[in-house]
Amino acid sequence: MGMPKLSSFSQQQRVFTEKTRRKMRGLKLVERFKSIQVHALNSEATSRRNKATGEARAITIRSLVSKSKSNTTTTTTTTTTTTTNSAIANLVVPLQLPSADTLEPSIEPYLKPTNLVEALAELYHRLECCCLQSEKKTSLCVEQFTLLRSLGDQKLLRRCLRTARQNAEDVLSKVVLSAWLRFERREDELEGVSSMDCGGCVLECPKVNLVKGFSPCSINDRCQCPQGTKEETSNEESVFLCLPDEEKKDVSFCIGSEEIDCVKWRIAALSDPFKAMLYGGFAESKMRKIDFSKNGISSKGMRAVELYSRAKRLDFFCAMTVLELLSFANSFCCEEMKAACDAHLASFVGSVDDALILIDYGLEERAPLLVASCLQVLLRELPNSLHNSKVMNVFCSSEGMKRLAMVGYDSFLLYYFLSQVAMEEIMVSETTLMLLERLGECATERWQKALAFHQLGCVLLERKQYKEAQHSFEVAAEAGHVYSVAGVARTKYKQGQPYSAYKLISSLIFEHKPAGWMYQERALYNMGREKSFDLDVATELDPSLSFPYKYRALAKVEEKHIKAGILELDKIIGFKLSPDCLEVRARMFIALKDYGSAIKDIRALLTLEPNYITSNEKISGKYLVHLLSHVVQQKSQAECWMQLYEQWSSVDDVGSLAIIHQMLENEPGKSLLEFRQSLLLLRLNCQKAAMRSLRMARNHSSSLQERLIYEGWILYDTGYRDEALARVDRSITIQRSFEAYFLKAYVLADTSMDPESASYVIELLEEALKCPSDGLRKGQALNNLGSIYVDCGNLDLAEACYENALAIRHTRAHQGLARVYHQKNQRKAAYDEMTKLIEKAESNASAYEKRSEYCDREMAKVDLDVATQLDPLKTYPYRYRAAVMMDEQKESEAVDELTKAINFKPDLQMLHLRAAFYEAIGELSSALQDCQAALCLDPNHTDTLDLYQRARKLSF
């Protein structure tokens, strides 16, 4: 028999050697920093400079529109917006380049150890020691997730969360981690997907989450929970007619005028209090009728108690009755009944409204499963539930946290998840602030306290609450987080204490191993050549920091060298695409009246952040595109496709992003274009933006067959390989398509392949090439097919594939063809082939890197130096140079070369190579540390595991 849905129940309720330089500065530094006003530093010189460069920095919308008026006489298709030129002409909004001295880098809301390698190695050691203690391993995996967040590798972070969920024992941890995994995929943005769907994955099944205890499961384990719904019954009274009444009822409980006959020994078996009352020395033990009118239970509730005492089942009753039983069980210590009611009520929770009603009962009656079930619904509805005041009242208030503590749910993990979602949504909101305050209250370990108060300091800093932010950063620093000292310095600077801030960061540089962020931060409190020196050192130590590039670029603009400023920004945009750098470069293009390049950068920017708002005027990026479109001739969709081919073949990724953005403007919701956009973003290592585009493609797909392909890509990119293959097989069953076969081949090829597997992948790619598609995608398929042929030794077939790809302008096929020539011992031809790619490609750091393999050592060194200059984040050049140094017996230089890169990018391959170098020169403790750090990034890396075991044996 079934039960009514909760909807009827809801209706009932409604209710971080400086000595010489420091001596040279002497006391004159003090005089520099006497001014209280932060922006009064050298204000006279600043005003003169601003006046001299005002014309270069201020371009108004009026000037843009006036040019558009002259263009409309020759081009009649430029005005397609809903606002007329005359109306826009009245809007005078200065698109002004910011002054270099007003720029500030943000304090990142992550833990940044001064020695990340050491921190990762220590963490891996602890993970090794608790391999059999799943609950402790869960906590360590969350700590690992926290340490790795500053690296920005989304796949690595998802793996940490999955491992934490796999090892979770308690219900709350399972609930939180499951919801966190869903949030990282942003399943809330997928149309037609319920927050309570398990998606077939056991790690995210809401029913499995409510089962206490450790259950070893794989990421690919399928969920086995029943998919059907319970049948319902409309008449509880019929239950009493369904059960045999063979036992003698020898005691009655009187409630008002009604008598409920019961089996005495069965009621006594419910709890020790009942047993004492009915069989102990109490008067009731002698009574045939017992007055129960004043014990807070209705006659209907007591009948349910009697029935439960015989049947030990609750599926007969509606939610209200079970709630009454739960209260009764609490009052009379009926633990078995309470646990049954708790579990049964947990199954009722299916919506936010249900959860908000039932969580109050669960907290009042201290029913942990019911509360966990309610929390699960609220968490799986994030981020939308953040905007529900009733939901936030459960979490944000001190009273709400105290109530959660009653069931043991005042958990750091819970508030960690909530606060991260809130920071991602609206960093400066009151909700974010309160959640971080609760997070600090839940922190028990040093790293937890450091994280909570550092992030609280970041939020308070953004809210301009400088005194409070300073206190939070100081607490985090006291907990051992050196990077929080940068926050303390920034808040002092904001409060008119620049010299104090300068001394604080200078002491960090003197006391600790120098890091790029330390010099970057000190540059804020410095001037002139010393400021430039600090920023140059910051870039040398960490070339991924964008602030030094932006400052140098704007400083060049203020010297009336706008093109030099653009070239400075080109350096970082060439290897790290960031919205802020694109915005500044777009403003420089506007200053040069190069509106076509400006709109290209803004379109690329909007691809990364669709809701981007400019930093100064707070104008939306979309509105800037709208305005600039009046002075840039817009292309038809056919012209856009032609331009996309041109930019794709010239390996102009930013240009390709921009043109696809325009194509989507012409055809909103075109899933094929959104999918192409996601592929470009993945190539540019913009993983979050790529996943967003994939979700949009999935939502806008025109058929089930197409939707399954995009879902397969989403699942594959988030680690669910088997589920991805299941989706693509379903798609092929419905209709053969290029993208389905391509995806299946791609997934299967992403592992070590034996000859049989390679043959199957070849078949799949050949099938894909038989299906309709455009030259851009077929060029990629031919390129992939050529790569498989090379791996299998079929060089002639591979050469044919690459030549066919080049024939349809897939420029990257030059690299594959060079590989074929190299395999045929034609090194000169291979070198020449890569030279062709270098000449054609806008983004050619990889081409220089690859060409180095086909020339002598000196020429290779030159190419790799160029590759590092173009993209300092590429690790192969560092590894090659280090290996050459080891061959020349320059051991310390080799280690230093790797260390230079590891300091800003702790890459697995570089850590492994440095560990091997350390082993070779007998520094086993350093070798072990590097191995441990590498295994913290990938615990299954075979070569590192072998080296680690060997080094351990040698060290004993």
CSV table of C-alpha atoms in Angstrom, one decimal, residues 91 297 299 364 408 444 898 937:
chain,number,residue,atom,x,y,z
A,91,LEU,CA,24.5,59.4,-24.5
A,297,ILE,CA,-1.0,12.1,21.1
A,299,SER,CA,-6.5,8.8,19.1
A,364,GLU,CA,12.7,19.9,16.8
A,408,GLY,CA,25.5,17.4,14.6
A,444,THR,CA,38.5,23.4,13.9
A,898,LEU,CA,62.9,23.2,-13.2
A,937,LEU,CA,48.4,15.7,-8.3
